[in-house]
Every structure is written in structure tokens, then in C-alpha cells.
mmCIF file of C-alpha atoms in Angstrom:
data_model
loop_
_atom_site.group_PDB
_atom_site.id
_atom_site.type_symbol
_atom_site.label_atom_id
_atom_site.label_comp_id
_atom_site.label_asym_id
_atom_site.label_seq_id
_atom_site.Cartn_x
_atom_site.Cartn_y
_atom_site.Cartn_z
ATOM 1 C CA MET Y 797 -9.858 23.223 -4.586
ATOM 2 C CA ASN Y 798 -12.367 25.597 -3.206
ATOM 3 C CA GLU Y 799 -15.700 25.007 -0.723
ATOM 4 C CA LEU Y 800 -18.222 26.106 -3.439
ATOM 5 C CA SER Y 801 -17.271 24.319 -5.939
ATOM 6 C CA ILE Y 802 -16.706 20.630 -4.155
ATOM 7 C CA ASP Y 803 -20.176 21.797 -2.956
ATOM 8 C CA GLU Y 804 -21.507 21.632 -6.888
ATOM 9 C CA VAL Y 805 -19.400 18.831 -7.674
ATOM 10 C CA LEU Y 806 -21.116 16.803 -4.714
ATOM 11 C CA ALA Y 807 -24.388 17.853 -5.870
ATOM 12 C CA GLU Y 808 -24.396 16.833 -9.096
ATOM 13 C CA VAL Y 809 -22.564 13.592 -8.482
ATOM 14 C CA ALA Y 810 -25.797 12.418 -6.970
ATOM 15 C CA VAL Y 811 -28.150 13.642 -9.168
ATOM 16 C CA LEU Y 812 -25.359 11.456 -11.685
ATOM 17 C CA VAL Y 813 -26.026 8.391 -9.622
ATOM 18 C CA LYS Y 814 -29.936 8.063 -9.504
ATOM 19 C CA PRO Y 815 -29.721 5.638 -12.624
ATOM 20 C CA HIS Y 816 -27.057 3.480 -10.677
ATOM 21 C CA PHE Y 817 -29.601 2.709 -7.331
ATOM 22 C CA GLY Y 818 -30.809 -1.114 -7.951
ATOM 23 C CA LYS Y 819 -28.179 -2.297 -10.506
ATOM 24 C CA GLY Y 820 -26.047 -3.952 -7.536
ATOM 25 C CA ARG Y 821 -26.955 -6.020 -4.188
ATOM 26 C CA VAL Y 822 -26.736 -5.694 -1.281
ATOM 27 C CA PRO Y 823 -23.858 -8.790 0.540
ATOM 28 C CA ASP Y 824 -25.687 -11.180 1.927
ATOM 29 C CA TYR Y 825 -23.519 -14.169 2.753
ATOM 30 C CA ILE Y 826 -22.593 -11.466 6.245
ATOM 31 C CA PRO Y 827 -26.419 -11.639 7.513
ATOM 32 C CA GLN Y 828 -26.059 -8.788 9.442
ATOM 33 C CA LEU Y 829 -24.724 -6.225 6.205
ATOM 34 C CA ALA Y 830 -27.752 -7.841 4.547
ATOM 35 C CA THR Y 831 -30.057 -5.328 6.612
ATOM 36 C CA VAL Y 832 -29.019 -1.943 5.317
ATOM 37 C CA PRO Y 833 -31.177 -0.558 2.974
ATOM 38 C CA GLY Y 834 -29.344 -0.576 -0.435
ATOM 39 C CA THR Y 835 -30.450 3.503 -0.891
ATOM 40 C CA LYS Y 836 -27.953 5.005 1.250
ATOM 41 C CA PHE Y 837 -25.829 6.833 -0.234
ATOM 42 C CA GLY Y 838 -23.269 9.454 1.143
ATOM 43 C CA MET Y 839 -19.758 10.951 -0.198
ATOM 44 C CA ALA Y 840 -17.344 13.386 2.254
ATOM 45 C CA VAL Y 841 -14.526 14.862 1.049
ATOM 46 C CA ARG Y 842 -11.242 15.711 3.242
ATOM 47 C CA THR Y 843 -8.577 18.647 1.733
ATOM 48 C CA VAL Y 844 -4.766 19.054 2.580
ATOM 49 C CA ASP Y 845 -6.022 22.417 3.831
ATOM 50 C CA GLY Y 846 -8.746 21.618 5.918
ATOM 51 C CA GLY Y 847 -12.239 21.950 4.183
ATOM 52 C CA GLU Y 848 -14.319 19.524 4.141
ATOM 53 C CA HIS Y 849 -17.298 18.510 1.971
ATOM 54 C CA ALA Y 850 -20.042 16.292 2.749
ATOM 55 C CA ILE Y 851 -23.079 15.314 1.196
ATOM 56 C CA GLY Y 852 -26.442 12.642 2.106
ATOM 57 C CA ASP Y 853 -25.733 10.309 4.608
ATOM 58 C CA ALA Y 854 -22.515 11.208 5.265
ATOM 59 C CA ASP Y 855 -22.241 11.143 8.969
ATOM 60 C CA GLU Y 856 -23.803 7.547 9.468
ATOM 61 C CA GLY Y 857 -21.857 5.535 10.379
ATOM 62 C CA PHE Y 858 -21.601 1.423 8.460
ATOM 63 C CA SER Y 859 -18.770 -1.242 8.356
ATOM 64 C CA VAL Y 860 -15.882 -0.818 6.760
ATOM 65 C CA GLN Y 861 -15.332 -3.868 6.194
ATOM 66 C CA SER Y 862 -12.019 -4.371 3.732
ATOM 67 C CA ILE Y 863 -11.429 -0.734 3.828
ATOM 68 C CA THR Y 864 -9.667 -1.489 7.417
ATOM 69 C CA LYS Y 865 -6.863 -3.902 5.829
ATOM 70 C CA VAL Y 866 -5.169 -0.693 4.568
ATOM 71 C CA LEU Y 867 -4.807 0.647 8.432
ATOM 72 C CA SER Y 868 -3.726 -3.196 9.438
ATOM 73 C CA LEU Y 869 -1.214 -2.381 6.526
ATOM 74 C CA GLY Y 870 0.308 0.139 7.168
ATOM 75 C CA LEU Y 871 0.593 -0.308 10.850
ATOM 76 C CA ALA Y 872 2.677 -3.664 10.251
ATOM 77 C CA LEU Y 873 4.922 -1.610 7.955
ATOM 78 C CA ASN Y 874 5.199 0.848 10.763
ATOM 79 C CA ARG Y 875 6.009 -1.649 13.361
ATOM 80 C CA ILE Y 876 8.629 -3.712 11.386
ATOM 81 C CA GLY Y 877 8.999 -2.416 7.823
ATOM 82 C CA ASP Y 878 10.357 -4.547 5.309
ATOM 83 C CA GLU Y 879 9.605 -7.879 6.465
ATOM 84 C CA VAL Y 880 6.365 -7.675 6.031
ATOM 85 C CA TRP Y 881 6.674 -8.355 2.135
ATOM 86 C CA THR Y 882 8.293 -12.230 3.400
ATOM 87 C CA ARG Y 883 4.870 -12.966 3.727
ATOM 88 C CA VAL Y 884 2.562 -11.032 1.457
ATOM 89 C CA GLY Y 885 3.447 -9.852 -1.640
ATOM 90 C CA LYS Y 886 2.353 -6.549 -3.886
ATOM 91 C CA GLU Y 887 0.713 -8.030 -6.787
ATOM 92 C CA PRO Y 888 -2.996 -7.904 -8.033
ATOM 93 C CA SER Y 889 -4.415 -11.349 -7.924
ATOM 94 C CA GLY Y 890 -7.253 -11.051 -10.579
ATOM 95 C CA THR Y 891 -8.717 -13.665 -8.687
ATOM 96 C CA PRO Y 892 -12.451 -13.014 -6.067
ATOM 97 C CA PHE Y 893 -10.774 -11.411 -2.681
ATOM 98 C CA ASN Y 894 -11.365 -14.471 -1.120
ATOM 99 C CA HIS Y 895 -10.197 -17.558 -3.797
ATOM 100 C CA LEU Y 896 -8.087 -20.262 -2.803
ATOM 101 C CA SER Y 897 -6.435 -22.391 -5.935
ATOM 102 C CA LEU Y 898 -4.170 -19.466 -6.398
ATOM 103 C CA LEU Y 899 -3.197 -19.222 -3.100
ATOM 104 C CA GLU Y 900 -2.855 -23.402 -2.924
ATOM 105 C CA ALA Y 901 -1.467 -22.674 -5.917
ATOM 106 C CA GLU Y 902 0.861 -20.569 -5.068
ATOM 107 C CA GLY Y 903 2.482 -22.109 -1.956
ATOM 108 C CA GLY Y 904 0.410 -20.467 0.522
ATOM 109 C CA PHE Y 905 1.777 -17.142 -0.571
ATOM 110 C CA PRO Y 906 -0.889 -14.093 -0.644
ATOM 111 C CA ARG Y 907 -0.907 -11.600 -3.711
ATOM 112 C CA ASN Y 908 -1.314 -8.982 -1.628
ATOM 113 C CA PRO Y 909 -2.400 -7.735 1.246
ATOM 114 C CA PHE Y 910 -5.797 -6.333 0.349
ATOM 115 C CA ILE Y 911 -6.912 -9.560 -0.316
ATOM 116 C CA ASN Y 912 -8.826 -11.953 2.597
ATOM 117 C CA ALA Y 913 -5.194 -13.947 2.926
ATOM 118 C CA GLY Y 914 -3.164 -11.312 2.802
ATOM 119 C CA ALA Y 915 -4.794 -9.841 5.592
ATOM 120 C CA LEU Y 916 -5.213 -12.393 7.190
ATOM 121 C CA ALA Y 917 -1.405 -12.765 6.916
ATOM 122 C CA VAL Y 918 -1.114 -8.478 8.102
ATOM 123 C CA THR Y 919 -3.155 -9.880 11.167
ATOM 124 C CA ASP Y 920 -1.499 -12.993 11.719
ATOM 125 C CA ILE Y 921 1.762 -10.310 12.256
ATOM 126 C CA LEU Y 922 0.417 -8.012 14.151
ATOM 127 C CA LEU Y 923 -0.388 -10.590 16.631
ATOM 128 C CA ASP Y 924 3.710 -10.877 17.645
ATOM 129 C CA LYS Y 925 3.102 -7.586 18.845
ATOM 130 C CA VAL Y 926 -0.424 -7.011 20.168
ATOM 131 C CA LYS Y 927 -2.691 -9.502 22.214
ATOM 132 C CA ASP Y 928 -5.959 -7.230 20.170
ATOM 133 C CA PRO Y 929 -5.164 -6.181 16.717
ATOM 134 C CA ALA Y 930 -8.365 -5.037 15.975
ATOM 135 C CA ALA Y 931 -8.115 -2.881 19.180
ATOM 136 C CA LEU Y 932 -5.427 -1.540 17.553
ATOM 137 C CA VAL Y 933 -7.064 -0.742 14.670
ATOM 138 C CA ARG Y 934 -9.888 0.738 16.016
ATOM 139 C CA GLY Y 935 -7.594 3.267 17.965
ATOM 140 C CA PHE Y 936 -5.301 3.944 14.875
ATOM 141 C CA ALA Y 937 -8.895 4.835 13.019
ATOM 142 C CA GLY Y 938 -9.675 6.535 16.084
ATOM 143 C CA PHE Y 939 -6.635 8.854 15.953
ATOM 144 C CA LEU Y 940 -6.774 9.458 12.615
ATOM 145 C CA ALA Y 941 -9.445 10.401 11.920
ATOM 146 C CA ASP Y 942 -10.257 12.312 15.437
ATOM 147 C CA GLY Y 943 -12.901 10.921 17.261
ATOM 148 C CA PRO Y 944 -14.018 7.646 18.690
ATOM 149 C CA VAL Y 945 -14.856 4.807 16.557
ATOM 150 C CA ALA Y 946 -17.049 1.578 17.246
ATOM 151 C CA ILE Y 947 -16.127 -2.290 16.112
ATOM 152 C CA ASP Y 948 -19.967 -3.348 15.869
ATOM 153 C CA GLU Y 949 -20.030 -6.704 17.638
ATOM 154 C CA ALA Y 950 -22.848 -8.048 16.211
ATOM 155 C CA VAL Y 951 -21.513 -7.525 12.340
ATOM 156 C CA ALA Y 952 -18.067 -9.440 14.131
ATOM 157 C CA ALA Y 953 -19.897 -11.497 15.331
ATOM 158 C CA SER Y 954 -22.379 -12.416 12.177
ATOM 159 C CA GLU Y 955 -19.213 -12.117 10.050
ATOM 160 C CA LEU Y 956 -17.739 -15.003 12.534
ATOM 161 C CA ASP Y 957 -20.564 -17.125 12.276
ATOM 162 C CA ASN Y 958 -19.984 -17.461 8.231
ATOM 163 C CA ALA Y 959 -16.478 -16.893 8.499
ATOM 164 C CA TRP Y 960 -15.558 -20.661 6.535
ATOM 165 C CA GLN Y 961 -13.983 -19.371 3.832
ATOM 166 C CA ASN Y 962 -11.821 -17.568 5.927
ATOM 167 C CA ARG Y 963 -11.321 -20.587 8.343
ATOM 168 C CA ALA Y 964 -10.118 -21.973 5.415
ATOM 169 C CA ILE Y 965 -7.971 -19.151 3.714
ATOM 170 C CA ALA Y 966 -5.904 -19.274 7.694
ATOM 171 C CA ASN Y 967 -5.924 -23.304 7.745
ATOM 172 C CA LEU Y 968 -4.458 -22.963 4.516
ATOM 173 C CA MET Y 969 -1.857 -20.370 5.592
ATOM 174 C CA ARG Y 970 -0.679 -22.316 8.713
ATOM 175 C CA GLY Y 971 0.098 -25.672 6.834
ATOM 176 C CA LYS Y 972 2.714 -24.206 4.730
ATOM 177 C CA GLY Y 973 3.957 -21.544 7.541
ATOM 178 C CA THR Y 974 2.788 -18.724 6.278
ATOM 179 C CA VAL Y 975 0.518 -18.210 9.580
ATOM 180 C CA ARG Y 976 1.524 -18.457 12.786
ATOM 181 C CA HIS Y 977 -0.401 -18.159 15.205
ATOM 182 C CA ASP Y 978 -3.403 -20.480 15.652
ATOM 183 C CA PRO Y 979 -6.180 -20.244 12.642
ATOM 184 C CA GLU Y 980 -8.910 -19.607 14.248
ATOM 185 C CA ALA Y 981 -7.094 -16.713 16.379
ATOM 186 C CA VAL Y 982 -6.585 -15.250 13.511
ATOM 187 C CA VAL Y 983 -9.635 -15.303 11.774
ATOM 188 C CA ALA Y 984 -11.485 -14.439 15.056
ATOM 189 C CA ALA Y 985 -9.681 -11.669 15.230
ATOM 190 C CA TYR Y 986 -9.318 -10.191 11.159
ATOM 191 C CA SER Y 987 -13.806 -10.376 11.749
ATOM 192 C CA ARG Y 988 -13.653 -7.519 14.667
ATOM 193 C CA GLN Y 989 -11.534 -5.447 12.945
ATOM 194 C CA CYS Y 990 -13.183 -5.666 9.696
ATOM 195 C CA ALA Y 991 -16.269 -4.795 12.026
ATOM 196 C CA LEU Y 992 -15.128 -1.217 12.675
ATOM 197 C CA THR Y 993 -17.610 1.206 12.095
ATOM 198 C CA MET Y 994 -17.129 4.761 9.963
ATOM 199 C CA SER Y 995 -18.849 7.285 8.540
ATOM 200 C CA CYS Y 996 -17.749 8.638 5.315
ATOM 201 C CA ARG Y 997 -16.512 11.600 6.993
ATOM 202 C CA GLN Y 998 -14.521 9.961 9.793
ATOM 203 C CA LEU Y 999 -12.983 7.537 6.730
ATOM 204 C CA ALA Y 1000 -11.821 10.835 4.026
ATOM 205 C CA ARG Y 1001 -10.599 11.983 7.649
ATOM 206 C CA ALA Y 1002 -8.365 8.719 8.231
ATOM 207 C CA PHE Y 1003 -6.726 8.395 5.379
ATOM 208 C CA LEU Y 1004 -5.703 12.226 4.502
ATOM 209 C CA PRO Y 1005 -2.453 11.013 5.413
ATOM 210 C CA LEU Y 1006 -1.829 9.231 2.061
ATOM 211 C CA ALA Y 1007 -2.886 12.644 0.248
ATOM 212 C CA ALA Y 1008 -0.530 14.558 2.510
ATOM 213 C CA GLY Y 1009 2.660 12.486 1.836
ATOM 214 C CA GLY Y 1010 2.354 10.642 5.070
ATOM 215 C CA PHE Y 1011 1.885 13.803 7.696
ATOM 216 C CA SER Y 1012 -2.027 14.284 8.938
ATOM 217 C CA PRO Y 1013 -2.868 17.900 8.418
ATOM 218 C CA LEU Y 1014 -5.798 16.654 10.508
ATOM 219 C CA VAL Y 1015 -3.925 15.618 14.088
ATOM 220 C CA GLN Y 1016 -0.368 17.167 12.957
ATOM 221 C CA GLU Y 1017 1.243 14.902 13.314
ATOM 222 C CA THR Y 1018 3.941 12.482 10.838
ATOM 223 C CA ILE Y 1019 1.739 9.143 10.159
ATOM 224 C CA PHE Y 1020 3.524 7.112 7.720
ATOM 225 C CA PRO Y 1021 7.569 8.347 5.749
ATOM 226 C CA GLU Y 1022 6.845 9.475 2.758
ATOM 227 C CA ARG Y 1023 8.702 6.983 0.694
ATOM 228 C CA LEU Y 1024 5.985 4.266 2.085
ATOM 229 C CA THR Y 1025 3.059 6.613 1.563
ATOM 230 C CA ARG Y 1026 3.957 6.826 -1.955
ATOM 231 C CA ARG Y 1027 4.175 2.932 -1.957
ATOM 232 C CA LEU Y 1028 0.820 2.395 -0.055
ATOM 233 C CA ASN Y 1029 -1.123 4.376 -2.736
ATOM 234 C CA ALA Y 1030 0.902 1.975 -5.386
ATOM 235 C CA LEU Y 1031 -0.520 -0.394 -3.735
ATOM 236 C CA LEU Y 1032 -4.756 0.549 -3.855
ATOM 237 C CA LEU Y 1033 -4.155 1.840 -7.090
ATOM 238 C CA THR Y 1034 -2.984 -1.456 -8.519
ATOM 239 C CA CYS Y 1035 -4.464 -4.180 -5.885
ATOM 240 C CA GLY Y 1036 -7.321 -2.158 -3.763
ATOM 241 C CA ILE Y 1037 -10.045 -2.597 -5.466
ATOM 242 C CA TYR Y 1038 -10.022 -6.663 -6.184
ATOM 243 C CA ASP Y 1039 -10.022 -8.102 -9.815
ATOM 244 C CA SER Y 1040 -11.892 -5.175 -10.729
ATOM 245 C CA VAL Y 1041 -8.600 -2.728 -9.698
ATOM 246 C CA GLY Y 1042 -7.517 -1.976 -13.691
ATOM 247 C CA SER Y 1043 -11.785 -0.902 -14.341
ATOM 248 C CA PHE Y 1044 -11.227 0.587 -11.923
ATOM 249 C CA ALA Y 1045 -8.258 2.427 -12.844
ATOM 250 C CA TYR Y 1046 -10.034 3.342 -16.207
ATOM 251 C CA ARG Y 1047 -12.624 5.098 -14.831
ATOM 252 C CA VAL Y 1048 -11.533 6.306 -12.118
ATOM 253 C CA GLY Y 1049 -7.570 6.899 -11.576
ATOM 254 C CA LEU Y 1050 -6.947 7.258 -8.331
ATOM 255 C CA PRO Y 1051 -5.673 4.565 -5.509
ATOM 256 C CA ALA Y 1052 -8.504 3.633 -3.882
ATOM 257 C CA LYS Y 1053 -10.381 0.457 -1.677
ATOM 258 C CA SER Y 1054 -13.209 -0.469 -0.927
ATOM 259 C CA GLY Y 1055 -15.497 -3.421 1.553
ATOM 260 C CA VAL Y 1056 -18.506 -5.046 0.919
ATOM 261 C CA GLY Y 1057 -19.658 -2.828 3.497
ATOM 262 C CA GLY Y 1058 -20.109 -0.800 0.603
ATOM 263 C CA GLY Y 1059 -17.944 2.070 1.381
ATOM 264 C CA VAL Y 1060 -14.658 3.253 -1.340
ATOM 265 C CA VAL Y 1061 -12.123 5.948 -0.298
ATOM 266 C CA ALA Y 1062 -10.149 7.163 -3.106
ATOM 267 C CA VAL Y 1063 -6.275 9.536 -2.544
ATOM 268 C CA VAL Y 1064 -6.058 12.916 -4.696
ATOM 269 C CA PRO Y 1065 -2.430 12.718 -3.811
ATOM 270 C CA GLY Y 1066 -1.123 16.568 -2.470
ATOM 271 C CA LYS Y 1067 -4.991 17.953 -2.274
ATOM 272 C CA ALA Y 1068 -7.197 15.651 -1.155
ATOM 273 C CA THR Y 1069 -9.161 12.362 0.447
ATOM 274 C CA VAL Y 1070 -13.226 10.847 -1.024
ATOM 275 C CA ALA Y 1071 -14.728 8.268 0.448
ATOM 276 C CA VAL Y 1072 -18.429 7.286 -0.608
ATOM 277 C CA TRP Y 1073 -20.942 4.727 1.137
ATOM 278 C CA SER Y 1074 -23.837 2.502 -0.259
ATOM 279 C CA PRO Y 1075 -24.701 -0.943 0.042
ATOM 280 C CA GLU Y 1076 -25.649 -2.717 -2.781
ATOM 281 C CA LEU Y 1077 -21.625 -4.077 -4.848
ATOM 282 C CA ASP Y 1078 -21.466 -5.563 -7.884
ATOM 283 C CA ARG Y 1079 -19.967 -8.938 -8.351
ATOM 284 C CA PHE Y 1080 -16.532 -8.210 -7.721
ATOM 285 C CA GLY Y 1081 -17.570 -7.075 -4.036
ATOM 286 C CA THR Y 1082 -17.542 -2.886 -4.754
ATOM 287 C CA SER Y 1083 -20.541 -0.447 -4.258
ATOM 288 C CA VAL Y 1084 -21.714 0.097 -8.019
ATOM 289 C CA VAL Y 1085 -23.102 3.198 -6.808
ATOM 290 C CA GLY Y 1086 -19.939 4.417 -4.797
ATOM 291 C CA ALA Y 1087 -18.015 3.616 -8.326
ATOM 292 C CA ARG Y 1088 -19.672 5.338 -9.522
ATOM 293 C CA ALA Y 1089 -19.960 8.365 -7.771
ATOM 294 C CA LEU Y 1090 -16.003 7.988 -7.879
ATOM 295 C CA GLU Y 1091 -15.799 7.852 -11.612
ATOM 296 C CA ALA Y 1092 -18.105 11.164 -11.715
ATOM 297 C CA PHE Y 1093 -16.063 13.326 -8.711
ATOM 298 C CA SER Y 1094 -13.158 12.372 -11.491
ATOM 299 C CA GLN Y 1095 -14.651 13.823 -14.302
ATOM 300 C CA LEU Y 1096 -16.042 16.601 -12.872
ATOM 301 C CA THR Y 1097 -12.608 17.368 -11.310
ATOM 302 C CA ASN Y 1098 -9.724 16.243 -13.650
ATOM 303 C CA CYS Y 1099 -8.648 14.505 -10.727
ATOM 304 C CA SER Y 1100 -6.985 11.384 -11.907
ATOM 305 C CA VAL Y 1101 -3.329 9.845 -11.969
ATOM 306 C CA LEU Y 1102 -3.525 9.154 -14.965
#
């Protein structure tokens, strides 16, 4: 990947996605997110050899929401290792990210760490180690992005005020023993974690270790063992885009994680990370324009891992 070619690709992607604006809708179940204009679009690429490329609103911060689940999982795995998998599974869910029926049928054991039940279980694990998991995730994200990032307290409050489904999930898991702390404390910590604000450029930087075998060329430190990096990428490929993960893999072919704030981050192993932001979501909770942008990027660069 050379600088000119990536810049040209980003410019072409920006043109190709224009017809897809208006095909999704900005989420309103978290009222604070509904205030963001649906026409926003930013994209950033960070290569393992130090190149950085951006277009559009790539430096505007937005609520990264479920993308933080990757960071919290990485922190939990680095701290307690495979014991994490005694509390959460590794299988695609095939149901919406906040679904209850499958969780109840399977005894309160979440299918994977990227649905809300799994992320709440990971937050519960982190509460064993720290008093403020959201601050831990914020600090980790800022370290990886090589700059400060913040939690938007207004978004956190809006999310917590409307977290009835997550409260139901946490209470169900508390009854089954998967969650061991006060469910309200778990939901509050998770809500603040999801309210982390980052830009596309910062997200591309933060996810760079997943493209570089666990090493961050940006901060010059090994963040994850190589074996764990491969496993995180495998989980992103199979579980990162909720119950549309098969369609996304078919179209894009890259490990990725989406969030209802409109962000999507994808990993090109050995080469780069790509972050996109556009707030209008499809019915599965993934950015319509973001997914289309990554599909076009994958095709134009022939970087699919499949």
C-alpha cells in the first residue's frame, strides 16, 4: 500500500457511498445519539509501516459504543487469560445484540463477547480487578491511539437512562451466576464504557496491534501475544457484526467491529486498519454507509482475507 494509491482509493470510496446515504436511520433508543446528523462521513487508514490517510470527518469524535467491546475483551484476556471463556462463549449468536431469549435458553451463558450479554459479562470480570472498568478502557484506548480520549458523560447518562434491556440481561445473568457483581453497577460501568468518544483516525491507530501481530508500531510496544491477536481477529470475523456477520464477511471479507454510534473498524492482517464513521444504521445496528465503504475499499485494494 503506497500513500498515493490509498488516498485515491479513499476518494473513490467517498464517491461510491454517496447513493447509500438515507438508506438507514440514526438510532433513537439512545436519545443523545439521535442528535447526530446522518450525513456525517469519515474514513481513516493506518498502515503497519506508519502511513496514515484520512478523508471527510475522520477527525471528528463520535460515540464508539460497541467497538469498545474489543478493547475490554483484550484487557480481560490479558489479565486472566482463557478463564474469560468460562463466562462467555465464542460462537456467532444469530440473534440481535440485545436479545434475551437465546441467553435464557442457554442458561445465562452469552454466545460471544461482542453481543451485549457477553460484553456485560466481560465488564463483570473487569470489576473483579478494577473499580472503574470504563476508565480502564478509556486509558487503554488513549494509550493505543497515542493521545487522550474522553467519555461523553451526556451520552453515558442517556444510555443508562434507557438501559432497560441491558438491565434485564444483567439481572438474568446474575440469577444464573454468570454475573457476580450488582447488575446495576455492571450496567452503569458498561454504559460509561460505550460512551467513549473517538475519531476514525484514533480508532485506526488503536486497532493497529490487531493488524501487526499484537505489536503497536505507533507506541512501540507489544499489546497482545501473537496467538491472542489471531484469536481476537477470528472472533471479529465470526462475531463482530452481530447477526449480519455472514453477509458482512461475504461482502467485505475482513475482521471488523461495528457500533451503534455509526463506527466500523476493520483489520487487514499484516497491512493496516481501516475505520469508518457514518451514523445511519441498518436494521442490524451497523452503519449502512460504513459497511458499503469497507466493501468498496476491500474490492478496490483486493485486501479481503477470504
